[in-house]
Coordinates of C-alpha atoms in Angstrom, one line a residue:
X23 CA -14.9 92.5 -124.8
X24 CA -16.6 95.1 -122.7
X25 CA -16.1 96.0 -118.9
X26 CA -19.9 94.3 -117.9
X27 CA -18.5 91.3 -119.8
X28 CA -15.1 91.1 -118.8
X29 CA -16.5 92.3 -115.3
X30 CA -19.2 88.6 -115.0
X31 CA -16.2 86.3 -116.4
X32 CA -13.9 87.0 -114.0
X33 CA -16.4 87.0 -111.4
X34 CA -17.8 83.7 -113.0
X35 CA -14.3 82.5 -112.9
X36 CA -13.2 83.0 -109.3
X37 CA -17.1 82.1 -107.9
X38 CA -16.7 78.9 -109.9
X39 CA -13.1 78.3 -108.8
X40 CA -14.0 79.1 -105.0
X41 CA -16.8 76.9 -105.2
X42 CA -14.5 73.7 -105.5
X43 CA -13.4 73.9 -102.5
X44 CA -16.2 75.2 -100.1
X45 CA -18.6 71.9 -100.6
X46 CA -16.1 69.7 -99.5
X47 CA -15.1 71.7 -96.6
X48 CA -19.0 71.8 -95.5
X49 CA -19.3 68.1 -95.9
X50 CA -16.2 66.5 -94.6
X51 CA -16.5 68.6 -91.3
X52 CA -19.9 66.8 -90.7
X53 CA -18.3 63.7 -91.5
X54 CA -15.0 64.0 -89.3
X55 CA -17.2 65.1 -86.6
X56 CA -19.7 62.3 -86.9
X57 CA -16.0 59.8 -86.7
X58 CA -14.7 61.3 -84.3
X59 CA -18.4 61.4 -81.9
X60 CA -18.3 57.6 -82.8
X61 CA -15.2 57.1 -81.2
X62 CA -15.9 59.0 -78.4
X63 CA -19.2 57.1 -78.3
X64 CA -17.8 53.8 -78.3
X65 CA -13.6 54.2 -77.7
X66 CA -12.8 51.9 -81.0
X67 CA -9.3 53.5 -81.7
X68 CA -10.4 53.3 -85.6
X69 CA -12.4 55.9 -85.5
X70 CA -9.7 58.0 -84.0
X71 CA -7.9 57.2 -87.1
X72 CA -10.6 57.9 -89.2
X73 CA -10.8 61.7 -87.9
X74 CA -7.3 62.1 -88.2
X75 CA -7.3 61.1 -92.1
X76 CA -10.2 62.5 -93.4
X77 CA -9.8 65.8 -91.3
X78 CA -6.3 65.9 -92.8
X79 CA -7.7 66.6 -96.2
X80 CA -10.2 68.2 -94.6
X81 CA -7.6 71.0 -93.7
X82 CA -6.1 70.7 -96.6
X83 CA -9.0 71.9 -98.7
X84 CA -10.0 74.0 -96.3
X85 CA -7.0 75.6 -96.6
X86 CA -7.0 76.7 -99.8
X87 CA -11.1 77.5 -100.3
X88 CA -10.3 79.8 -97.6
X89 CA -7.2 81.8 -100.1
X90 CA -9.8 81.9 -103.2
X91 CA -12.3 82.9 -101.2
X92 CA -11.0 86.3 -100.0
X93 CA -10.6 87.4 -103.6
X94 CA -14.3 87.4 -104.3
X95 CA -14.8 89.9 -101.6
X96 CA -12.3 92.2 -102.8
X97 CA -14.3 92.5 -106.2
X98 CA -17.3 93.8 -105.2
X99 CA -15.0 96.8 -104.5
X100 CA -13.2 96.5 -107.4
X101 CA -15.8 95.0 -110.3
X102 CA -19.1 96.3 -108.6
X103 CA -18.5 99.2 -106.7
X104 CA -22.0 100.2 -108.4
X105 CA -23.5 97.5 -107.1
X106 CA -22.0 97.8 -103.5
X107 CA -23.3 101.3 -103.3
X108 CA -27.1 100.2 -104.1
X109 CA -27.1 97.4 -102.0
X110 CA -24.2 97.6 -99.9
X111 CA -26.2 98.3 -96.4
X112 CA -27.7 94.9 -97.0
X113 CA -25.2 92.9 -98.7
X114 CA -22.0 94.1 -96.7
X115 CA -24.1 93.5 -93.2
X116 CA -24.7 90.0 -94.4
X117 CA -21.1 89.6 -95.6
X118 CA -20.3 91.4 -92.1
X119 CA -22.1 88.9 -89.7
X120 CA -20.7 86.2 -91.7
X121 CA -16.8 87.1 -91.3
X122 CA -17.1 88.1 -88.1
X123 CA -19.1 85.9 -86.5
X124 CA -19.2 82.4 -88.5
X125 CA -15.3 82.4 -90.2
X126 CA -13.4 83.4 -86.9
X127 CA -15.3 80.8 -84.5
X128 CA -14.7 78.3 -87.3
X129 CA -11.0 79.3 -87.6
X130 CA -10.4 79.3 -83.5
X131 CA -11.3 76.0 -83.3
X132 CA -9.5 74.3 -86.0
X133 CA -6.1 75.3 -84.4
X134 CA -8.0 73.5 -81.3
X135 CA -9.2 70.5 -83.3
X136 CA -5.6 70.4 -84.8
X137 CA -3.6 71.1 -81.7
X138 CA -5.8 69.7 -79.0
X139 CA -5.6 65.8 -80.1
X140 CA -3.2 64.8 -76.5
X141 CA -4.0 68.5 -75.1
X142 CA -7.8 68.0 -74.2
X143 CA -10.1 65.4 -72.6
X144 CA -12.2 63.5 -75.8
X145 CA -15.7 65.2 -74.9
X146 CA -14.0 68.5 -75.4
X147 CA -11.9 68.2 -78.2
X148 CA -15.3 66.3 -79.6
X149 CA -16.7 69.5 -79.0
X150 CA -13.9 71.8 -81.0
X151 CA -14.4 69.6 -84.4
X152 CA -18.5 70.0 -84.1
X153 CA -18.0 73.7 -83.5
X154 CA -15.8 73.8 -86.9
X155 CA -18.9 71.9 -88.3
X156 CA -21.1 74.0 -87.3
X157 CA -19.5 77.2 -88.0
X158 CA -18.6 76.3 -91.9
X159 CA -21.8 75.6 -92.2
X160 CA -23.0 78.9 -90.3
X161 CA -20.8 80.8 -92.6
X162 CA -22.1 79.0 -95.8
X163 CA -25.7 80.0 -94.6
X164 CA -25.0 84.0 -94.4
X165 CA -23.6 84.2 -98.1
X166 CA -26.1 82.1 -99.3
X167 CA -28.8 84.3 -97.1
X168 CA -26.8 87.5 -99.3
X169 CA -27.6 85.7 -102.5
X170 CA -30.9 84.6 -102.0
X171 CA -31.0 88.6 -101.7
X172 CA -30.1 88.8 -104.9
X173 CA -32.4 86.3 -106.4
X174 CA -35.8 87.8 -104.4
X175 CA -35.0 90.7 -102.5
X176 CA -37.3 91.4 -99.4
X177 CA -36.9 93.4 -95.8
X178 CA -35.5 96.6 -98.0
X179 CA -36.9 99.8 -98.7
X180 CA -35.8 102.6 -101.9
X181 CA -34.3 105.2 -100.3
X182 CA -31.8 108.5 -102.1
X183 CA -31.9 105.6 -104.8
X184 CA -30.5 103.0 -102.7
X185 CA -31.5 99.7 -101.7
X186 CA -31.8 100.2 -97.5
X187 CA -32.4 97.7 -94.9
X188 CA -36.1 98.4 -93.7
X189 CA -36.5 94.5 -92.1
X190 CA -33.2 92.3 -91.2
X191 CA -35.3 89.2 -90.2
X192 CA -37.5 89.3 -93.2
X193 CA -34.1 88.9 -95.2
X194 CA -32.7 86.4 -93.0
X195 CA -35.8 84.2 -92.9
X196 CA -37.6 84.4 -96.4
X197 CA -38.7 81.6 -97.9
X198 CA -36.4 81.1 -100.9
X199 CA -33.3 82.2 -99.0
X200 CA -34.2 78.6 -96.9
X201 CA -34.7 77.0 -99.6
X202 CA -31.6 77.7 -101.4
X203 CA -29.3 77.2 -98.3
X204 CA -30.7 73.9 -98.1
X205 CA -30.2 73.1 -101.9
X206 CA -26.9 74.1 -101.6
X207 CA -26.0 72.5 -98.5
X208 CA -27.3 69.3 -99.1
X209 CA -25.5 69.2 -102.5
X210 CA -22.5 69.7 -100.1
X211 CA -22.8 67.1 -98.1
X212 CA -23.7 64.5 -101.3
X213 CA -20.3 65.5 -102.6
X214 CA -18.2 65.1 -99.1
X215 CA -20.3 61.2 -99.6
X216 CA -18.8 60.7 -102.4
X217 CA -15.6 61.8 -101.9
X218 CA -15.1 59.3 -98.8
X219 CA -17.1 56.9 -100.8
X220 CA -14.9 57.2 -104.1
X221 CA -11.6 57.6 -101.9
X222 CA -12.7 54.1 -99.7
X223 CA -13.2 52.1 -102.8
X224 CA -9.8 52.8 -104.2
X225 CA -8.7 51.5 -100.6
X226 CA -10.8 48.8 -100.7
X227 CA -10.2 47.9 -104.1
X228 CA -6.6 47.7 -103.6
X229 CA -7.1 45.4 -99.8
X230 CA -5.6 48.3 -97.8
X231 CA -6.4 48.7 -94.0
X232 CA -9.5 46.9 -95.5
X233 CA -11.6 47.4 -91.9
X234 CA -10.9 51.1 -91.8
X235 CA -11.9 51.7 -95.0
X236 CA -15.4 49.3 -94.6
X237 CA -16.2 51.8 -91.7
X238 CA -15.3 55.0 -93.8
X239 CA -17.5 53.8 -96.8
X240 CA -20.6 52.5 -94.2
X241 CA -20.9 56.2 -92.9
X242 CA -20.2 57.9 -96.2
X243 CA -22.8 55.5 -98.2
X244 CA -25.9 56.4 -95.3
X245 CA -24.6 60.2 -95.1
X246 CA -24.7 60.3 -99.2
X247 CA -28.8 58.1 -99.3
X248 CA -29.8 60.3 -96.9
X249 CA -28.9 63.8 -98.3
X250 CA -29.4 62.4 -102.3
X251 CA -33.1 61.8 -101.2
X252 CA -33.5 65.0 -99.3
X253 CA -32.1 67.1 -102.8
X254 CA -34.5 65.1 -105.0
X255 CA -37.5 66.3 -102.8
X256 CA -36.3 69.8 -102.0
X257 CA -35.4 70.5 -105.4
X258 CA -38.8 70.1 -106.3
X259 CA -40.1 72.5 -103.9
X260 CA -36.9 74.5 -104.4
X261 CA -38.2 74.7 -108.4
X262 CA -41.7 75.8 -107.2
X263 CA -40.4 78.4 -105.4
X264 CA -38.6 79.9 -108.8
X265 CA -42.0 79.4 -111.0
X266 CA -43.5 81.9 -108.6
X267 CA -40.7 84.1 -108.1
X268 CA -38.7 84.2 -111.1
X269 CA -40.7 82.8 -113.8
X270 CA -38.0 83.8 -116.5
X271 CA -35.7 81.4 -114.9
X272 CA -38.1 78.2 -114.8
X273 CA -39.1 79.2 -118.6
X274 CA -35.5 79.2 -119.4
X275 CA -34.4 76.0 -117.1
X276 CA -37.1 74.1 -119.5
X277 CA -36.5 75.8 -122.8
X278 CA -40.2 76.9 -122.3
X279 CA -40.8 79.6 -125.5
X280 CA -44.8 79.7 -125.5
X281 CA -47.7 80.4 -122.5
X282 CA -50.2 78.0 -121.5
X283 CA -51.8 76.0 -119.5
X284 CA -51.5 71.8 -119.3
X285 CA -47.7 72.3 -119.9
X286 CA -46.1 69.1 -120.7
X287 CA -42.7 68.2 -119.7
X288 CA -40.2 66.9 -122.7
X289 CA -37.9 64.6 -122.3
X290 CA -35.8 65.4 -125.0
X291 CA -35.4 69.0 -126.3
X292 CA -32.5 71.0 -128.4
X293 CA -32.8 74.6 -127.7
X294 CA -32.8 76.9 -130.6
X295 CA -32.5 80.7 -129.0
X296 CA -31.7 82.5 -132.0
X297 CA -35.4 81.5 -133.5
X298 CA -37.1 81.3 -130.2
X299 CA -38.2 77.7 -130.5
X300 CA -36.8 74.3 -129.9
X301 CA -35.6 72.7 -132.9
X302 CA -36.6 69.2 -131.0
X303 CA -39.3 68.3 -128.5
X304 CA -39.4 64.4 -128.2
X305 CA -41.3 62.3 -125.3
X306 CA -43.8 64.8 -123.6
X307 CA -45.3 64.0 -120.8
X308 CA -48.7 65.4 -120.6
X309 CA -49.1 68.6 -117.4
X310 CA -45.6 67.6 -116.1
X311 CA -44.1 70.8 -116.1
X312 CA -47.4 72.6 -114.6
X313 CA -47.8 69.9 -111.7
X314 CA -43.9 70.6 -111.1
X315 CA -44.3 74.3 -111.3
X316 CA -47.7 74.6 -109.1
X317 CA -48.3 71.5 -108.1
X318 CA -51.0 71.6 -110.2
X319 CA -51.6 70.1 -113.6
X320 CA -53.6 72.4 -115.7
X321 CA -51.7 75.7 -114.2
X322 CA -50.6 78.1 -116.4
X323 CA -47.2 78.5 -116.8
X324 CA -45.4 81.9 -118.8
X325 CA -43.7 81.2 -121.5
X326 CA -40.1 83.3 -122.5
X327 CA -42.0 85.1 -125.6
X328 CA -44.4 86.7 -122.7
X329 CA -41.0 88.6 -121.0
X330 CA -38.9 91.1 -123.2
X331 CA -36.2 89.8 -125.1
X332 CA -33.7 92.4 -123.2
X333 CA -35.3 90.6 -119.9
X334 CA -34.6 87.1 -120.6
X335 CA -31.8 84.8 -119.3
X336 CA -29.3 83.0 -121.4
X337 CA -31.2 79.8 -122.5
X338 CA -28.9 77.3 -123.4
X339 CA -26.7 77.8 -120.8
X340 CA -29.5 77.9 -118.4
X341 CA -31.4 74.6 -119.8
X342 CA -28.5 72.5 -120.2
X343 CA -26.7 73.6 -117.0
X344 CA -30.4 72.1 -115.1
X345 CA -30.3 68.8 -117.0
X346 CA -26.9 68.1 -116.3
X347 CA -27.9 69.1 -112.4
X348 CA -31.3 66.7 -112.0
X349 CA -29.8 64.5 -114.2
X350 CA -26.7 64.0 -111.5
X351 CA -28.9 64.3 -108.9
X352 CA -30.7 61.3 -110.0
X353 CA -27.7 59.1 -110.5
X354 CA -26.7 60.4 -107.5
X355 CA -29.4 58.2 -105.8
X356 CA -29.0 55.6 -107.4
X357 CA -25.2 55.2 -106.6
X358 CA -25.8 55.9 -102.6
X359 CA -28.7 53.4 -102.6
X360 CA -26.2 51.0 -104.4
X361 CA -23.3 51.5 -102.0
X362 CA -25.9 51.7 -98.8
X363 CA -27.5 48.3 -99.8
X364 CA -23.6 46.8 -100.0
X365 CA -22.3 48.4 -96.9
X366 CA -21.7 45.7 -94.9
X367 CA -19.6 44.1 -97.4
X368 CA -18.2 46.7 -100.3
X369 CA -16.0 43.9 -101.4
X370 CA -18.9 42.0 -103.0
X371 CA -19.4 44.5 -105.5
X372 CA -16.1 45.2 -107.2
X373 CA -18.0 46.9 -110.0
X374 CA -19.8 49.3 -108.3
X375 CA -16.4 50.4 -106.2
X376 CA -15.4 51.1 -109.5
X377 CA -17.7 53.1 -110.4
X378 CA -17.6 55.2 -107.1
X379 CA -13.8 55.9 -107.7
X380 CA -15.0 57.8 -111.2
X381 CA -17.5 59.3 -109.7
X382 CA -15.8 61.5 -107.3
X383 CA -15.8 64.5 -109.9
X384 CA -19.4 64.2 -110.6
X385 CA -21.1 65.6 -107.6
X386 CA -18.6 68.8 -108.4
X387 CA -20.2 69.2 -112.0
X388 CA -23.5 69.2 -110.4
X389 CA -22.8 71.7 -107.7
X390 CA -21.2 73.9 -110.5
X391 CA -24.1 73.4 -112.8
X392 CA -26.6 74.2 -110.6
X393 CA -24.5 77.6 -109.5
X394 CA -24.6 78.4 -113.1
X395 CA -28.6 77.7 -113.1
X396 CA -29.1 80.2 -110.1
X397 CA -26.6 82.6 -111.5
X398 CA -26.9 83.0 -115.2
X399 CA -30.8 82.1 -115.1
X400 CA -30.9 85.4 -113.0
X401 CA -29.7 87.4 -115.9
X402 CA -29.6 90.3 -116.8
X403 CA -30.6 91.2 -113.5
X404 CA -27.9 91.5 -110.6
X405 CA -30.8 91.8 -108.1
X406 CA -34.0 90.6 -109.5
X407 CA -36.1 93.0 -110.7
X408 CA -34.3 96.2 -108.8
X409 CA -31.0 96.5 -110.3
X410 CA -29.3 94.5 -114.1
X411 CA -25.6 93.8 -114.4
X412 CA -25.1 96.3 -116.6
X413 CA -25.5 99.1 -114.0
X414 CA -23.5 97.6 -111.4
X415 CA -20.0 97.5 -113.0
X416 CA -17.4 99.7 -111.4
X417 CA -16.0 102.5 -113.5
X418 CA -12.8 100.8 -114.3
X419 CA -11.9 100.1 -117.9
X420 CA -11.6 96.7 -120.1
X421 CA -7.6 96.7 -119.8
X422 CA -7.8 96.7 -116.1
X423 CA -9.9 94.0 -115.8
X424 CA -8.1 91.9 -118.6
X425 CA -4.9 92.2 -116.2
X426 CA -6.4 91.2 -112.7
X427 CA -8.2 88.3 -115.0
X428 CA -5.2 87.0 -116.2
X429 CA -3.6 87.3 -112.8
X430 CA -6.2 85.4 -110.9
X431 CA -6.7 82.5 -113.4
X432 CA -2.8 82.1 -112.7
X433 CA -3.1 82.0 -109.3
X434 CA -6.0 79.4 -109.5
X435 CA -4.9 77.1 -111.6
X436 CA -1.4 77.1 -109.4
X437 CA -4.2 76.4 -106.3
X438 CA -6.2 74.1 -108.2
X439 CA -3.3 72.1 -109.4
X440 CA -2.1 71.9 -105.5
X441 CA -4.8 71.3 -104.1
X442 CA -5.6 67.9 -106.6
X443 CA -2.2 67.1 -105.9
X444 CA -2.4 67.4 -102.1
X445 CA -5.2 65.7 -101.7
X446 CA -4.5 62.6 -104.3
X447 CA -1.1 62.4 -102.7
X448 CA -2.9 61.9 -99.2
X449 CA -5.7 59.9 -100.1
X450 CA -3.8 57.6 -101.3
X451 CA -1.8 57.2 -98.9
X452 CA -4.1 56.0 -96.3
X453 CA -4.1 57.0 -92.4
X454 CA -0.4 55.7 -92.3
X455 CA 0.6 58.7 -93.8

C-alpha cells in the first residue's frame, strides 16, 4: 500500500472512530438541558433525576470523543503537512476559533454543570448545562464550517501557490457550509432521540422507575419527530446544493453513468464501475432525479462518462453509502412518529419498545454513511477542484504510517470497547446508580 493510501485509511479510521462519539455528545447536551429547564420550569424533582442520569453518560461519552478527537488534529501535521501548507491560513484559523473559543467555554462549564448541582441557585446552574449545549454545538459548527471548505471553497484567493484568506465571512456564511452543519447536526440530535428512546424502552420494558422513564421517552420521541422531519426536508435541499456544486458526487450518489435530461430516479440499481454501467436498473420513476437535483423535471443532469475517469469518485462506495443514509433516514421517521403517537403510554406498544432498543445503533450507521458520502464522493479531490489527495500527503514513508496505524486502531478499539461498556453498564442501571 502506498503513503496517499495508507495516509486516507488511517485518517478514514480515526474520523470514523471520532465520529461515534461527537453525535451523541451534541444531542444529549440539548436533551439534559431541555430536563433539567423543565425542572427548573416546574420543580418536579424527576426531572432533576433525569439530568443527573442522562448527563452522566453524557460525560461519559464526552469524555472519550474529546481523547479521539485530539488525534485527528495532530495528523494534518503528520499525514497532510502538504495540505496544511496550501490551505493552512484558512483551515488552521477555522480549527483556531474553534479550540479556542467553542472547546474551552464548553469545557469550563461542564466542571460547573458537574460541580455546581448544591453549589449554585437552579437558574444559574440551568444556565452552565445550556452553555455546554451551546458550545458543543458551537464547536461542531466551526469544523464543519472547515469542511464545507473543503467541499466548495469560497472567501480565498491563490497567492505564492497557496490557498489565502481573501474573505473570512464569505467562508463562514456560504451556502453549503449551512447546509451541511445543519445535515449534520440534525442527524445528531436524531441519534441522541434514539439513544434516550432505545435506553427508556429497555426500562420500560423491564417496569423500572416506570414514570421516569415515560418522561425520558415523551421528550426523546418529540425531540427525535421533530429533527427526523427537519433531515428529510433539508436533505433534499442539502442534495440540490451538491447537483450544482459538485455534480460528480450527485452522479456518483445515484450510480448516474450517462447525460440527459428527464432523468428518472431507480429504485433498484446494482452498480457495475468497472464497465461504467449498472448491471440493474429496476422501478424508474420518470424526471425524479432531475426534479430532486433542480427542482425541475426535465433539467439536465451530467452523467459520470461527461467527467474524466481520473476525476470521478469511488462509485459503489459512494451509491451504497447514500441508500443506506435516506434509506435510515426514512425509517427514522417512521419510528419517532411511532413512538411520538404512543407517548403518553409506551407500555401499550411492547413491540415497538422492542424495536427502539435495536435500533439504537442505527442512527450511528447513518451518520457514518453519510460522512462516507461527503467524504469519499469528494474524491480524488482534498479541496474540490483546487487541490487532490494525492498532493497533500506529507513526505513520510508507508512504514511510518503502517506503525502510527496500528497504534491508533489499538488505542480505539481499547476506547470503543470502554466506552460501550461504560455506558451499557450505566444505562442499565437506571438513575439509582
Amino acid at each position: 500500500m502506498d503513503v496517499v493510501f495508507l495516509s486516507r485509511l488511517q485518517f478514514a479510521m480515526a474520523t470514523m472512530f471520532h465520529f461515534i462519539f461527537v453525535p451523541l455528545t451534541l444531542g444529549l447536551s440539548m436533551l439534559v438541558a431541555i430536563m433539567e429547564t423543565i425542572y427548573v420550569k416546574t420543580g418536579d424533582e424527576t426531572y432533576k433525576r433525569m439530568a443527573k442520569f442522562w448527563g452522566k453518560l453524557f460525560l461519559i461519552n464526552f469524555a472519550l470523543g474529546v481523547v479521539t478527537g485530539i488525534t485527528l488534529e495532530f495528523q494534518f501535521g503528520t499525514n497532510w503537512s502538504k495540505y496544511s501548507e496550501y490551505v493552512g491560513d484558512i483551515f488552521g484559523s477555522l480549527l483556531a476559533i474553534e479550540a479556542t473559543a467553542a472547546f474551552f467555554l464548553e469545557s469550563t462549564f461542564i466542571a460547573v454543570w458537574v460541580f455546581g448541582w448544591d453549589k449554585l441557585s437552579p437558574k444559574m446552574h440551568l444556565l452552565s448545562i445550556w452553555l455546554v449545549a451551546v458550545a458543543s454545538n458551537l464547536s461542531a459548527i466551526w469544523i464543519l464550517i472547515a469542511n464545507a471548505f473543503m467541499q466548495h471553497p469560497v472567501g480565498y484567493v491563490m497567492r505564492n501557490g497557496r490557498a489565502e484568506l481573501a474573505n473570512f465571512w464569505d467562508v463562514v456564511f456560504h451556502k453549503f457550509a449551512w447546509l451541511e452543519i445543519l445535515h449534520t447536526i440534525t442527524g445528531a440530535y436524531i441519534l441522541a432521540g434514539f439513544f434516550v428512546l432505545g435506553v427508556s424502552s429497555y426500562h420500560l420494558l423491564r417496569s423500572n422507575k416506570v414514570d421516569f422513564f415515560k418522561k425520558s421517552f415523551r421528550i426523546a420521541a418529540t425531540f427525535a419527530l421533530i429533527f427526523s422531519l427537519v433531515e428529510v426536508v433539508e436533505g433534499h435541499f442539502h442534495g440540490s446544493e451538491i447537483a450544482e456544486t459538485q455534480p460528480t458526487k450527485l452522479a456518483a450518489m445515484e450510480s448516474l453513468w450517462e447525460t440527459g435530461s428527464n432523468v428518472p430516479m431507480h429504485l433498484l440499481v446494482v452498480p457495475d464501475e468497472d464497465n461504467e454501467k449498472n448491471s440493474l436498473e429496476a422501478i424508474p420513476i420518470p424526471g425524479l432525479l432531475s426534479f430532486l437535483a433542480y427542482h425541475n423535471p426535465s433539467a439536465t443532469v451530467k452523467g459520470l462518462k461527461d467527467f474524466p475517469k481520473e476525476e470521478r469518485p469511488p462509485v459503489a462506495l459512494t451509491f451504497y453509502s447514500f441508500r443506506i443514509m435516506v434509506g435510515l433516514a426514512f425509517l427514522f421517521l417512521l419510528l419517532s412518529f411511532l413512538a411520538w403517537k404512543n407517548k403518553a403510554n409506551p407500555l401499550q406498544s411492547k413491540g415497538l419498545l422492542k424495536a427502539l432498543i435495536w435500533a439504537i445503533p442505527l442512527p450511528y450507521i447513518a451518520n457514518e454513511a453519510g460522512w462516507i458520502v461527503a467524504e469519499v464522493g469528494r474524491q480524488p479531490w482534498i479541496v474540490y477542484g483546487l487541490m487532490k489527495t494525492s498532493d497533500a500527503v506529507s513526505p513520510v514513508s508507508s512504514g511510518q504510517v503502517w506503525f502510527s496505524f496500528a497504534l491508533l486502531t489499538i488505542l480505539y478499539t481499547f476506547l470503543g470497547a470502554v466506552d460501550i461498556y461504560l455506558l451499557a453498564k450505566f444505562a442499565r442501571k437506571g438513575p439509582e446508580a
